Amino acid sequence: MESSPDPTVETTNSKPPGIRLIESMKKSSLSFNSYQVIVLILTFFAYTSYHANRKTTSIVKQALGPQSPVVLPSLPWQRNITQKPFRDGWLPFDGPNGTAMLGDLDVAFLFVYAIGMYFSGHVGDRMDLRIFLTAGMLGTGLFTALFGVGYWANIHNFYYYMLIQMAAGLFQSTGWPSVVAVVGNWFGKKKRGLIMGIWNAHTSFGNITGSLVASILLKYGWGWSMVVPGIIIAFSGMVIFLLLPVHPEYVGVNKDEDEVLSTGKEDEEVNEPLLREEESAVGFIEAWRIPGVAPFALCLFFAKLVAYTFLYWLPFYISHTAIDGRYLSNEDSGNLSTLFDVGGVVGGILAGYISDQLDARAITAASFMYCAIPALYLYRSYGHISMTINIILMLITGVFVNGPYALITTAVSADLGTHRSLKGNSRALATVTAIIDGTGSIGAAIGPFLTGYISTKSWNAVFVMLMGAAFFAGLLLTRLVVAEVSGKIQEVRSQRSS
């Protein structure tokens, strides 16, 4: 049966309008390297805006929910402080079940996000990613702003906010498979871990930006903390529509200009990012069968459970925990929580660099996850002693929690999306990325959801849950770690014998 023509092969005349304008002004075509720079910058800021919108909820929930009384440990420097009083919140989140209801909003968003991720990857491999990404960013901006409209419209219906969060989660799911696929189209495997480790700083940069913008605007009314980021991502979406070159074939660039593709190594030829006319998109089940996809996807389930619990609950946790005998304001708590993401930037770059040097993604990811366990314990046990200790331990925790999360969602996903078993077919990038990050996002939904309930009883129990998740994340990579270690040993032996 003859297959229908592949839409992605309508190539060289598909340049974005902004690129055509730039080239007409220059009266010459852009070089391959120029396109690579444009792709890195645009996708960086695109996903920065996605995460900035995602982070605003963790800041706004401090204004929505009541501040529960917190009984402090009977330590000498805290004896005179027994609890922090209640304050007004926003109906219906200001009651005794307010914290759990806020957790329900998180799980509604993340559950739809996780399910949408699988479909987004499937669709993303079959249509123009520039259009797909633009639609996702505009939809995300619309529903983030509609959440904030509830402030001025005086909306107090829980299901309004839940439906808005579910719709936002669906549109947010378009982002990650799209940006990873686009970057994977332009960059081969050489130094992919380091490049994508640096590029993946957009996650933490977006969290930091979202926290700072939302915290600053919170004093003017929590609605502004949602509407302004929504406007920003909608504007960014229009920039993506005008300028993003999705694929070298789309803009008619010569692949030989890419030094990454001219190495001549047989094991790197399969990572050639240019699409071929006979290629067809890889199916969902087929993508699951690619070696390494399942263990890394399940590892990310637990890694994102830890990372997203911090993403959604760290500002709330800080505002409810006395540091050096005093509580921080909502704005100060949000600002302080950004240091976790600063550590995450360092962790992502470090994990990418180490994995490139060792050529061992699983060893690097598992090592970081195991190191996250003592980091979490130390932060919970000693973070309240002083602001300096809190900052240091928060930075260290961010390094080990976000390092493997960043590595798996970028370099590992791109590696597996161009795995040798695909025989050079690059049409699996978005699907593989969606499978790995979609599975991880289910964990991302469960972590904040459980925290909303467990934290009302004990924050110690929350941290036990997080340490357990970090342990299982490392454990799931054991088979791959053993294979990588065996490979390294065999490589050393062969070098000695030669």
Coordinates of C-alpha atoms in Angstrom, one line a residue:
M1 CA 0.0 0.0 0.0
E2 CA 1.4 3.3 -1.0
S3 CA 2.0 5.7 1.8
S4 CA 0.7 9.2 1.7
P5 CA 3.3 12.0 1.1
D6 CA 5.1 13.1 4.1
P7 CA 4.2 16.7 5.1
T8 CA 7.6 17.4 6.5
V9 CA 9.2 17.0 3.1
E10 CA 7.7 20.3 1.8
T11 CA 10.9 21.9 2.8
T12 CA 13.0 24.8 1.5
N13 CA 10.1 27.2 0.8
S14 CA 8.8 26.8 4.4
K15 CA 11.0 29.4 6.0
P16 CA 9.4 31.4 8.9
P17 CA 8.3 34.9 7.8
G18 CA 10.8 36.5 10.2
I19 CA 13.7 34.5 8.7
R20 CA 12.7 35.5 5.2
L21 CA 12.6 39.2 6.2
I22 CA 16.1 38.9 7.8
E23 CA 17.6 37.3 4.7
S24 CA 16.0 39.8 2.4
M25 CA 17.5 42.6 4.4
K26 CA 20.9 40.9 4.5
K27 CA 20.5 39.9 0.8
S28 CA 22.1 36.6 1.7
S29 CA 21.1 33.3 3.3
L30 CA 21.9 32.6 7.0
S31 CA 24.6 30.1 7.7
F32 CA 24.0 26.8 9.4
N33 CA 25.7 28.0 12.6
S34 CA 23.5 31.1 12.6
Y35 CA 20.4 28.9 12.4
Q36 CA 21.8 26.8 15.3
V37 CA 22.2 29.9 17.5
I38 CA 18.7 31.2 16.6
V39 CA 17.3 27.8 17.5
L40 CA 19.0 27.6 20.9
I41 CA 18.0 31.2 21.8
L42 CA 14.4 30.9 20.7
T43 CA 13.8 27.5 22.3
F44 CA 15.5 28.6 25.5
F45 CA 13.3 31.6 25.9
A46 CA 10.2 29.7 24.7
Y47 CA 10.5 27.1 27.5
T48 CA 11.6 29.7 30.0
S49 CA 8.2 31.3 29.5
Y50 CA 6.5 27.9 29.9
H51 CA 8.2 27.3 33.2
A52 CA 7.7 30.8 34.4
N53 CA 3.9 30.3 33.9
R54 CA 4.1 27.0 35.7
K55 CA 5.9 28.4 38.7
T56 CA 3.4 31.2 39.3
T57 CA 1.0 28.8 41.0
S58 CA 3.4 28.0 43.7
I59 CA 3.7 31.7 44.6
V60 CA 0.0 32.5 44.3
K61 CA -1.0 29.6 46.5
Q62 CA 0.5 31.4 49.5
A63 CA -2.0 34.1 49.0
L64 CA -4.9 31.7 48.3
G65 CA -4.6 29.3 51.2
P66 CA -4.6 29.9 55.0
Q67 CA -1.4 29.9 56.9
S68 CA -1.6 26.9 59.1
P69 CA -0.3 27.2 62.7
V70 CA 3.1 25.6 63.0
V71 CA 4.4 24.2 66.2
L72 CA 8.2 24.6 66.4
P73 CA 10.7 22.2 67.9
S74 CA 11.6 23.0 71.4
L75 CA 15.1 24.2 70.7
P76 CA 16.7 26.9 72.9
W77 CA 16.7 29.7 70.3
Q78 CA 13.0 29.0 69.4
R79 CA 11.3 28.4 72.8
N80 CA 9.4 31.7 72.7
I81 CA 7.9 30.9 69.2
T82 CA 5.1 28.4 69.3
Q83 CA 3.1 29.0 66.1
K84 CA 2.4 31.4 63.2
P85 CA -1.2 32.7 63.3
F86 CA -3.8 32.3 60.7
R87 CA -4.3 34.9 58.1
D88 CA -7.0 35.5 55.4
G89 CA -6.8 33.6 52.1
W90 CA -9.1 33.3 49.2
L91 CA -12.4 31.4 49.4
P92 CA -12.6 28.4 48.9
F93 CA -8.9 27.8 49.7
D94 CA -8.9 29.6 53.0
G95 CA -10.6 26.9 55.0
P96 CA -9.1 24.0 57.0
N97 CA -9.0 21.9 53.8
G98 CA -7.4 24.7 51.8
T99 CA -3.9 23.1 51.5
A100 CA -5.4 19.9 50.2
M101 CA -7.5 21.7 47.7
L102 CA -4.5 23.6 46.4
G103 CA -2.8 20.2 46.1
D104 CA -5.8 19.0 44.0
L105 CA -5.2 21.9 41.6
D106 CA -1.6 20.9 41.2
V107 CA -2.5 17.2 40.4
A108 CA -5.3 18.3 38.0
F109 CA -2.8 20.4 36.1
L110 CA 0.0 17.8 36.1
F111 CA -2.3 14.8 35.4
V112 CA -3.6 16.5 32.2
Y113 CA -0.1 17.7 31.4
A114 CA 1.2 14.1 31.6
I115 CA -1.6 12.6 29.5
G116 CA -1.3 15.4 27.0
M117 CA 2.5 14.9 26.7
Y118 CA 2.0 11.5 25.1
F119 CA -0.4 12.9 22.5
S120 CA 1.8 16.0 22.0
G121 CA 4.8 13.9 21.1
H122 CA 2.7 11.8 18.7
V123 CA 1.2 14.9 17.0
G124 CA 4.5 16.8 17.1
D125 CA 6.3 14.2 14.9
R126 CA 3.6 14.6 12.3
M127 CA 3.1 18.4 11.9
D128 CA 5.0 21.7 11.7
L129 CA 6.4 22.1 15.2
R130 CA 6.6 25.9 14.8
I131 CA 2.8 26.1 14.4
F132 CA 2.3 23.5 17.2
L133 CA 4.5 25.3 19.6
T134 CA 2.9 28.7 18.8
A135 CA -0.6 27.3 19.5
G136 CA 0.6 25.8 22.8
M137 CA 2.1 29.0 24.0
L138 CA -0.9 31.1 23.1
G139 CA -3.2 28.6 24.8
T140 CA -1.0 28.5 27.9
G141 CA -1.0 32.3 28.1
L142 CA -4.8 32.5 27.8
F143 CA -5.6 30.0 30.5
T144 CA -2.9 31.3 32.9
A145 CA -4.4 34.7 32.5
L146 CA -8.0 33.4 33.0
F147 CA -6.9 31.9 36.4
G148 CA -5.8 35.4 37.4
V149 CA -9.1 36.9 36.1
G150 CA -10.8 35.1 39.0
Y151 CA -9.3 37.8 41.3
W152 CA -11.1 40.7 39.7
A153 CA -14.2 38.7 38.8
N154 CA -14.4 37.6 42.5
I155 CA -14.7 34.0 41.5
H156 CA -14.8 31.6 44.4
N157 CA -15.8 28.4 42.7
F158 CA -13.2 25.6 43.1
Y159 CA -14.2 23.9 39.9
Y160 CA -13.5 27.1 37.9
Y161 CA -9.9 27.1 39.0
M162 CA -9.6 23.3 38.5
L163 CA -10.9 23.4 34.9
I164 CA -8.6 26.4 34.1
Q165 CA -5.6 24.4 35.5
M166 CA -6.6 21.3 33.4
A167 CA -6.8 23.4 30.2
A168 CA -3.5 25.1 31.0
G169 CA -1.9 21.7 31.6
L170 CA -3.1 20.4 28.2
F171 CA -1.5 23.4 26.4
Q172 CA 1.7 23.3 28.5
S173 CA 2.2 19.7 27.3
T174 CA 3.0 21.0 23.8
G175 CA 6.2 22.7 24.9
W176 CA 8.7 20.1 25.9
P177 CA 8.4 17.5 23.1
S178 CA 8.5 20.4 20.6
V179 CA 11.6 22.2 21.8
V180 CA 13.6 19.1 22.3
A181 CA 12.7 17.8 18.9
V182 CA 13.7 21.1 17.3
V183 CA 17.0 21.2 19.1
G184 CA 17.6 17.5 18.3
N185 CA 17.0 18.3 14.6
W186 CA 19.9 20.8 14.5
F187 CA 22.5 19.2 16.8
G188 CA 24.1 15.8 16.6
K189 CA 25.3 13.7 19.5
K190 CA 28.7 15.3 19.9
K191 CA 28.8 17.4 23.1
R192 CA 25.0 17.0 23.3
G193 CA 25.1 16.5 27.1
L194 CA 27.0 19.7 27.7
I195 CA 25.1 21.8 25.1
M196 CA 21.7 20.6 26.3
G197 CA 22.8 20.9 30.0
I198 CA 23.5 24.6 29.5
W199 CA 20.4 25.0 27.3
N200 CA 18.3 23.2 29.9
A201 CA 19.0 26.1 32.3
H202 CA 15.8 27.5 30.8
T203 CA 13.9 25.3 33.3
S204 CA 15.5 26.9 36.3
F205 CA 15.7 30.3 34.7
G206 CA 12.0 30.1 34.0
N207 CA 11.3 29.0 37.6
I208 CA 13.4 31.9 38.9
T209 CA 11.8 34.4 36.6
G210 CA 8.3 33.2 37.4
S211 CA 9.0 33.3 41.1
L212 CA 10.4 36.8 41.1
V213 CA 7.7 38.3 38.8
A214 CA 4.9 36.6 40.7
S215 CA 6.4 37.6 44.1
I216 CA 6.8 41.2 43.1
L217 CA 3.3 41.5 41.7
L218 CA 1.7 39.6 44.6
K219 CA 1.4 42.8 46.7
Y220 CA -0.8 44.4 44.0
G221 CA -3.2 41.4 44.0
W222 CA -2.6 37.8 43.2
G223 CA -4.4 38.1 39.9
W224 CA -1.5 40.2 38.4
S225 CA 0.9 37.3 39.3
M226 CA -1.0 35.1 36.8
V227 CA -2.1 37.6 34.1
V228 CA 1.4 39.2 33.4
P229 CA 3.2 35.9 32.9
G230 CA 0.3 34.8 30.6
I231 CA 0.8 37.9 28.5
I232 CA 4.5 37.3 28.3
I233 CA 4.2 33.7 27.0
A234 CA 1.6 34.7 24.5
F235 CA 4.0 37.4 23.1
S236 CA 6.8 34.8 23.1
G237 CA 4.6 32.5 21.1
M238 CA 4.2 35.1 18.3
V239 CA 8.0 35.5 18.2
I240 CA 8.3 31.7 17.8
F241 CA 5.8 31.8 14.9
L242 CA 7.8 34.5 13.2
L243 CA 11.3 33.2 13.6
L244 CA 11.7 29.5 14.6
P245 CA 13.4 27.3 12.0
V246 CA 12.2 23.8 12.8
H247 CA 14.5 21.8 10.7
P248 CA 17.4 22.3 8.3
E249 CA 15.4 21.0 5.4
Y250 CA 12.7 23.5 6.0
V251 CA 15.2 26.3 5.4
G252 CA 17.3 24.6 2.7
V253 CA 20.6 24.5 4.6
N254 CA 23.4 22.3 3.6
K255 CA 24.0 19.7 6.3
D256 CA 27.8 19.5 5.4
E257 CA 28.2 22.8 7.2
D258 CA 27.5 21.1 10.5
E259 CA 30.8 19.8 11.9
V260 CA 28.9 17.5 14.2
L261 CA 27.7 15.5 11.2
S262 CA 31.0 15.3 9.4
T263 CA 32.8 13.1 11.9
G264 CA 32.4 10.0 9.7
K265 CA 32.0 7.7 12.7
E266 CA 29.6 4.9 12.1
D267 CA 28.0 5.1 15.5
E268 CA 27.2 8.8 15.0
E269 CA 25.8 8.6 11.5
V270 CA 22.5 7.4 13.0
N271 CA 22.2 10.7 14.8
E272 CA 22.1 12.7 11.6
P273 CA 19.3 15.2 12.2
L274 CA 18.2 15.7 8.6
L275 CA 14.9 14.0 7.7
R276 CA 14.8 11.8 4.7
E277 CA 11.9 11.5 2.4
E278 CA 11.3 7.9 3.1
E279 CA 11.1 8.3 6.8
S280 CA 7.8 7.8 8.6
A281 CA 7.1 8.7 12.2
V282 CA 7.8 6.0 14.8
G283 CA 4.7 4.6 16.6
F284 CA 4.1 4.9 20.3
I285 CA 4.6 1.2 21.1
E286 CA 7.6 1.0 18.9
A287 CA 9.2 4.0 20.7
W288 CA 8.7 2.3 24.1
R289 CA 10.7 -0.7 22.8
I290 CA 13.8 1.4 22.0
P291 CA 16.5 0.1 24.5
G292 CA 16.8 2.4 27.4
V293 CA 13.5 4.3 27.0
A294 CA 11.5 2.4 29.7
P295 CA 14.1 2.5 32.5
F296 CA 14.9 6.2 31.9
A297 CA 11.2 7.0 31.7
L298 CA 10.5 5.2 35.0
C299 CA 13.5 6.8 36.6
L300 CA 12.2 10.2 35.6
F301 CA 8.9 9.3 37.2
F302 CA 10.5 9.4 40.6
A303 CA 13.0 12.2 39.8
K304 CA 10.2 14.6 38.7
L305 CA 8.2 13.6 41.8
V306 CA 11.0 15.1 43.9
A307 CA 11.7 18.1 41.6
Y308 CA 8.1 19.1 41.2
T309 CA 7.3 18.8 44.8
F310 CA 10.0 21.4 45.4
L311 CA 8.7 23.4 42.4
Y312 CA 5.2 23.7 43.7
W313 CA 5.7 23.5 47.5
L314 CA 9.1 25.0 48.4
P315 CA 7.9 28.6 48.8
F316 CA 4.9 27.4 50.9
Y317 CA 7.3 25.2 53.0
I318 CA 9.7 28.1 53.6
S319 CA 6.9 30.5 54.6
H320 CA 5.7 27.9 57.1
T321 CA 9.2 27.1 58.6
A322 CA 10.9 29.5 61.0
I323 CA 14.5 30.2 59.9
D324 CA 16.7 31.4 62.7
G325 CA 13.6 31.9 64.8
R326 CA 11.6 34.0 62.4
Y327 CA 9.1 33.5 59.5
L328 CA 9.6 35.0 56.1
S329 CA 6.9 36.9 54.2
N330 CA 5.3 35.4 51.1
E331 CA 7.4 37.6 48.9
D332 CA 10.7 36.8 50.7
S333 CA 9.8 33.1 50.7
G334 CA 9.3 33.1 46.9
N335 CA 12.5 35.0 46.4
L336 CA 14.5 32.6 48.6
S337 CA 13.1 29.6 46.8
T338 CA 14.7 30.7 43.6
L339 CA 18.1 29.6 45.0
F340 CA 17.0 26.0 44.6
D341 CA 16.7 26.6 40.9
V342 CA 20.1 28.4 40.8
G343 CA 21.5 25.1 42.2
G344 CA 19.5 23.3 39.5
V345 CA 21.2 25.3 36.7
V346 CA 24.6 24.2 38.1
G347 CA 23.4 20.6 38.5
G348 CA 22.1 20.4 34.9
I349 CA 25.3 21.8 33.4
L350 CA 27.5 19.6 35.7
A351 CA 25.5 16.4 34.9
G352 CA 25.7 17.1 31.2
Y353 CA 29.4 17.7 31.3
I354 CA 30.2 14.7 33.4
S355 CA 28.0 12.4 31.3
D356 CA 29.8 13.7 28.1
Q357 CA 33.2 13.1 29.6
L358 CA 32.4 9.6 30.9
D359 CA 30.1 8.8 28.0
A360 CA 27.8 7.3 30.7
R361 CA 24.4 8.9 31.1
A362 CA 23.0 6.2 33.4
I363 CA 26.0 6.3 35.8
T364 CA 25.8 10.1 36.0
A365 CA 22.0 10.2 36.6
A366 CA 22.0 7.4 39.2
S367 CA 24.9 8.9 41.1
F368 CA 23.2 12.3 41.3
M369 CA 19.9 10.7 42.6
Y370 CA 21.7 8.8 45.3
C371 CA 23.5 12.0 46.4
A372 CA 20.1 13.8 46.5
I373 CA 19.1 11.6 49.5
P374 CA 21.6 12.9 52.1
A375 CA 21.1 16.4 50.6
L376 CA 17.3 16.2 51.3
Y377 CA 17.9 14.9 54.8
L378 CA 20.4 17.7 55.7
Y379 CA 18.1 20.4 54.3
R380 CA 15.1 19.3 56.4
S381 CA 17.2 18.7 59.5
Y382 CA 19.4 21.7 59.5
G383 CA 17.9 24.3 57.1
H384 CA 16.1 26.1 59.9
I385 CA 19.2 26.9 61.9
S386 CA 20.2 30.0 60.0
M387 CA 19.7 31.7 56.7
T388 CA 23.2 31.0 55.6
I389 CA 22.9 27.2 56.2
N390 CA 19.5 27.2 54.6
I391 CA 20.9 28.9 51.4
I392 CA 23.9 26.5 51.2
L393 CA 21.8 23.4 51.7
M394 CA 19.1 24.6 49.3
L395 CA 21.7 25.1 46.6
I396 CA 23.3 21.7 47.1
T397 CA 19.8 20.0 47.1
G398 CA 19.0 21.9 43.8
V399 CA 22.2 20.6 42.2
F400 CA 21.5 16.9 43.0
V401 CA 17.7 17.0 42.5
N402 CA 17.6 18.9 39.2
G403 CA 20.9 17.5 37.7
P404 CA 19.6 14.1 36.6
Y405 CA 16.1 15.5 35.8
A406 CA 17.7 17.9 33.4
L407 CA 20.0 15.2 31.9
I408 CA 17.3 12.7 31.3
T409 CA 14.8 15.2 29.8
T410 CA 17.4 16.6 27.4
A411 CA 20.5 14.7 26.3
V412 CA 19.1 11.2 27.2
S413 CA 15.8 11.9 25.4
A414 CA 17.6 13.2 22.3
D415 CA 20.1 10.2 22.4
L416 CA 17.3 7.7 22.5
G417 CA 15.2 9.5 19.9
T418 CA 18.1 9.0 17.5
H419 CA 19.1 5.5 18.8
R420 CA 21.0 3.1 16.4
S421 CA 18.0 0.7 16.5
L422 CA 16.0 3.4 14.5
K423 CA 18.5 3.0 11.6
G424 CA 18.9 6.7 11.0
N425 CA 15.2 7.5 11.3
S426 CA 15.0 10.8 13.2
R427 CA 11.2 10.9 13.3
A428 CA 11.1 9.6 16.8
L429 CA 12.5 12.6 18.7
A430 CA 9.2 14.2 19.8
T431 CA 7.6 10.8 20.5
V432 CA 10.5 9.5 22.7
T433 CA 10.8 12.8 24.5
A434 CA 7.0 12.8 25.2
I435 CA 7.1 9.2 26.5
I436 CA 10.0 9.9 28.9
D437 CA 8.8 13.3 30.1
G438 CA 5.1 12.2 30.0
T439 CA 5.9 9.3 32.3
G440 CA 8.0 11.6 34.5
S441 CA 5.1 14.1 34.6
I442 CA 2.8 11.4 36.2
G443 CA 5.3 11.4 39.1
A444 CA 5.3 15.2 39.0
A445 CA 1.6 15.1 39.5
I446 CA 1.7 12.5 42.3
G447 CA 4.4 14.3 44.4
P448 CA 2.6 17.6 44.9
F449 CA -0.7 15.9 45.3
L450 CA 0.6 13.7 48.1
T451 CA 2.4 16.7 49.7
G452 CA -0.8 18.6 49.9
Y453 CA -2.2 16.0 52.2
I454 CA 0.9 14.7 54.0
S455 CA 2.2 18.2 54.9
T456 CA -0.9 18.9 57.0
K457 CA 0.3 16.1 59.3
S458 CA 4.1 16.3 59.1
W459 CA 6.7 17.8 56.8
N460 CA 9.1 15.1 58.0
A461 CA 6.9 12.5 56.3
V462 CA 7.1 14.6 53.1
F463 CA 10.9 14.5 53.1
V464 CA 10.9 10.8 53.8
M465 CA 8.7 10.4 50.7
L466 CA 11.1 12.5 48.7
M467 CA 14.2 10.5 49.9
G468 CA 12.4 7.2 49.0
A469 CA 11.6 8.5 45.6
A470 CA 15.2 9.5 45.0
F471 CA 16.4 6.1 46.0
F472 CA 14.0 4.3 43.6
A473 CA 15.0 6.7 40.8
G474 CA 18.6 5.5 41.1
L475 CA 17.6 1.9 41.6
L476 CA 15.7 1.8 38.3
L477 CA 18.8 2.6 36.4
T478 CA 20.8 -0.3 38.0
R479 CA 20.7 -2.5 34.9
L480 CA 21.9 0.3 32.6
V481 CA 24.6 1.3 35.2
V482 CA 25.9 -2.2 35.3
A483 CA 26.0 -2.3 31.4
E484 CA 27.9 1.0 31.3
V485 CA 30.4 -0.1 33.9
S486 CA 30.9 -3.4 32.1
G487 CA 31.5 -1.5 28.9
K488 CA 34.1 0.8 30.5
I489 CA 35.9 -2.2 32.0
Q490 CA 36.0 -4.0 28.7
E491 CA 37.2 -0.8 27.0
V492 CA 40.1 -0.4 29.5
R493 CA 41.0 -4.0 29.0
S494 CA 41.0 -3.7 25.2
Q495 CA 43.2 -0.6 25.4
R496 CA 45.7 -2.4 27.7
S497 CA 45.9 -5.4 25.4
S498 CA 46.5 -3.2 22.4

